[in-house]
Amino acid sequence: MNSQRSLGRALGTVALLATLGLSSLSALATELTPGEVRKIDREARKITLRHGEIRNLDMPPMTMVFQVRDEKQLERLKVGDKVLFAAEKSAGGAYVVTELQSAAP
């Protein structure tokens, strides 16, 4: 009986994760990286971040330009803001910020 209950919970979890979609699953698995906004180009949907190590991209700390998947993420930011973000490499080779939030308390 307990094994059936455990199996039911496991299947429920798998079903829930499947409904989130693959991009959400990868975002869940990606940790957020600390960074500081150095420049914002709202028209081009780009942001320059000085960032720590990005483990999922095997990238050391540096300052670089990222594309932003959702330009609304740039609306509330200004140069000097501390942020936490997730990024991935797109099929075209560009680095894209997929999640962006303020690191301020």
mmCIF file of C-alpha atoms in Angstrom:
data_model
loop_
_atom_site.group_PDB
_atom_site.id
_atom_site.type_symbol
_atom_site.label_atom_id
_atom_site.label_comp_id
_atom_site.label_asym_id
_atom_site.label_seq_id
_atom_site.Cartn_x
_atom_site.Cartn_y
_atom_site.Cartn_z
ATOM 1 C CA MET A 1 0.000 0.000 0.000
ATOM 2 C CA ASN A 2 2.816 2.435 0.868
ATOM 3 C CA SER A 3 4.600 1.644 -2.373
ATOM 4 C CA GLN A 4 1.435 2.448 -4.321
ATOM 5 C CA ARG A 5 1.096 5.739 -2.458
ATOM 6 C CA SER A 6 4.762 6.583 -3.135
ATOM 7 C CA LEU A 7 4.362 5.709 -6.803
ATOM 8 C CA GLY A 8 1.267 7.920 -6.986
ATOM 9 C CA ARG A 9 3.147 10.855 -5.468
ATOM 10 C CA ALA A 10 6.074 10.351 -7.845
ATOM 11 C CA LEU A 11 3.775 10.246 -10.866
ATOM 12 C CA GLY A 12 1.979 13.351 -9.636
ATOM 13 C CA THR A 13 5.294 15.183 -9.328
ATOM 14 C CA VAL A 14 6.328 14.122 -12.828
ATOM 15 C CA ALA A 15 2.983 15.278 -14.214
ATOM 16 C CA LEU A 16 3.328 18.651 -12.485
ATOM 17 C CA LEU A 17 6.830 19.159 -13.828
ATOM 18 C CA ALA A 18 5.708 18.162 -17.313
ATOM 19 C CA THR A 19 2.986 20.825 -17.236
ATOM 20 C CA LEU A 20 5.611 23.473 -16.417
ATOM 21 C CA GLY A 21 7.316 22.856 -19.749
ATOM 22 C CA LEU A 22 10.921 22.064 -20.596
ATOM 23 C CA SER A 23 12.136 25.665 -20.380
ATOM 24 C CA SER A 24 10.761 25.931 -16.853
ATOM 25 C CA LEU A 25 12.401 22.657 -15.904
ATOM 26 C CA SER A 26 15.776 23.937 -17.054
ATOM 27 C CA ALA A 27 15.210 27.175 -15.132
ATOM 28 C CA LEU A 28 14.453 25.165 -11.996
ATOM 29 C CA ALA A 29 17.732 23.321 -12.408
ATOM 30 C CA THR A 30 19.741 26.495 -13.034
ATOM 31 C CA GLU A 31 21.000 28.403 -10.034
ATOM 32 C CA LEU A 32 20.957 32.183 -10.019
ATOM 33 C CA THR A 33 24.213 34.080 -10.456
ATOM 34 C CA PRO A 34 24.964 37.374 -8.691
ATOM 35 C CA GLY A 35 25.713 40.351 -10.900
ATOM 36 C CA GLU A 36 25.817 44.125 -11.140
ATOM 37 C CA VAL A 37 24.174 46.134 -13.923
ATOM 38 C CA ARG A 38 26.823 48.090 -15.847
ATOM 39 C CA LYS A 39 24.775 49.217 -18.884
ATOM 40 C CA ILE A 40 21.214 48.863 -20.194
ATOM 41 C CA ASP A 41 20.191 49.093 -23.863
ATOM 42 C CA ARG A 42 16.403 48.846 -23.750
ATOM 43 C CA GLU A 43 15.924 49.305 -27.507
ATOM 44 C CA ALA A 44 18.254 46.407 -28.346
ATOM 45 C CA ARG A 45 16.999 44.317 -25.379
ATOM 46 C CA LYS A 46 20.549 43.982 -24.028
ATOM 47 C CA ILE A 47 22.128 44.327 -20.618
ATOM 48 C CA THR A 48 25.784 44.466 -19.602
ATOM 49 C CA LEU A 49 26.443 42.636 -16.343
ATOM 50 C CA ARG A 50 29.532 42.227 -14.224
ATOM 51 C CA HIS A 51 28.870 38.739 -12.912
ATOM 52 C CA GLY A 52 30.182 35.907 -10.829
ATOM 53 C CA GLU A 53 30.809 32.406 -12.131
ATOM 54 C CA ILE A 54 27.948 31.064 -14.257
ATOM 55 C CA ARG A 55 28.183 27.359 -13.531
ATOM 56 C CA ASN A 56 25.667 26.066 -16.068
ATOM 57 C CA LEU A 57 27.644 27.830 -18.839
ATOM 58 C CA ASP A 58 31.048 26.944 -17.365
ATOM 59 C CA MET A 59 31.876 30.667 -17.471
ATOM 60 C CA PRO A 60 34.262 32.452 -15.095
ATOM 61 C CA PRO A 61 33.447 35.844 -13.530
ATOM 62 C CA MET A 62 33.634 38.719 -16.047
ATOM 63 C CA THR A 63 31.715 41.641 -17.509
ATOM 64 C CA MET A 64 29.739 40.928 -20.656
ATOM 65 C CA VAL A 65 26.669 41.809 -22.707
ATOM 66 C CA PHE A 66 23.612 39.548 -22.615
ATOM 67 C CA GLN A 67 20.441 39.585 -24.628
ATOM 68 C CA VAL A 68 17.283 39.634 -22.515
ATOM 69 C CA ARG A 69 14.461 37.254 -23.354
ATOM 70 C CA ASP A 70 11.790 39.556 -21.886
ATOM 71 C CA GLU A 71 12.357 43.311 -22.251
ATOM 72 C CA LYS A 72 10.004 43.934 -19.309
ATOM 73 C CA GLN A 73 12.814 42.682 -17.080
ATOM 74 C CA LEU A 74 14.788 45.826 -17.963
ATOM 75 C CA GLU A 75 12.045 48.303 -17.013
ATOM 76 C CA ARG A 76 12.775 48.396 -13.297
ATOM 77 C CA LEU A 77 16.580 48.331 -13.491
ATOM 78 C CA LYS A 78 19.236 51.026 -13.454
ATOM 79 C CA VAL A 79 23.031 51.023 -13.716
ATOM 80 C CA GLY A 80 24.598 49.930 -10.432
ATOM 81 C CA ASP A 81 21.724 47.659 -9.356
ATOM 82 C CA LYS A 82 22.700 44.328 -7.828
ATOM 83 C CA VAL A 83 20.833 41.431 -9.441
ATOM 84 C CA LEU A 84 20.502 37.667 -9.465
ATOM 85 C CA PHE A 85 20.073 36.094 -12.895
ATOM 86 C CA ALA A 86 20.016 32.912 -14.922
ATOM 87 C CA ALA A 87 21.365 32.714 -18.465
ATOM 88 C CA GLU A 88 21.644 30.183 -21.249
ATOM 89 C CA LYS A 89 23.291 29.957 -24.632
ATOM 90 C CA SER A 90 20.746 30.235 -27.441
ATOM 91 C CA ALA A 91 20.761 28.050 -30.536
ATOM 92 C CA GLY A 92 22.253 31.019 -32.420
ATOM 93 C CA GLY A 93 25.150 31.225 -29.967
ATOM 94 C CA ALA A 94 24.065 34.365 -28.084
ATOM 95 C CA TYR A 95 23.953 34.411 -24.295
ATOM 96 C CA VAL A 96 20.433 35.197 -23.097
ATOM 97 C CA VAL A 97 19.215 36.180 -19.635
ATOM 98 C CA THR A 98 16.209 33.977 -18.910
ATOM 99 C CA GLU A 99 15.508 35.137 -15.361
ATOM 100 C CA LEU A 100 16.426 38.426 -13.713
ATOM 101 C CA GLN A 101 15.589 39.699 -10.255
ATOM 102 C CA SER A 102 16.801 42.330 -7.838
ATOM 103 C CA ALA A 103 19.317 41.155 -5.260
ATOM 104 C CA ALA A 104 18.434 44.064 -2.959
ATOM 105 C CA PRO A 105 16.998 43.049 0.418
#
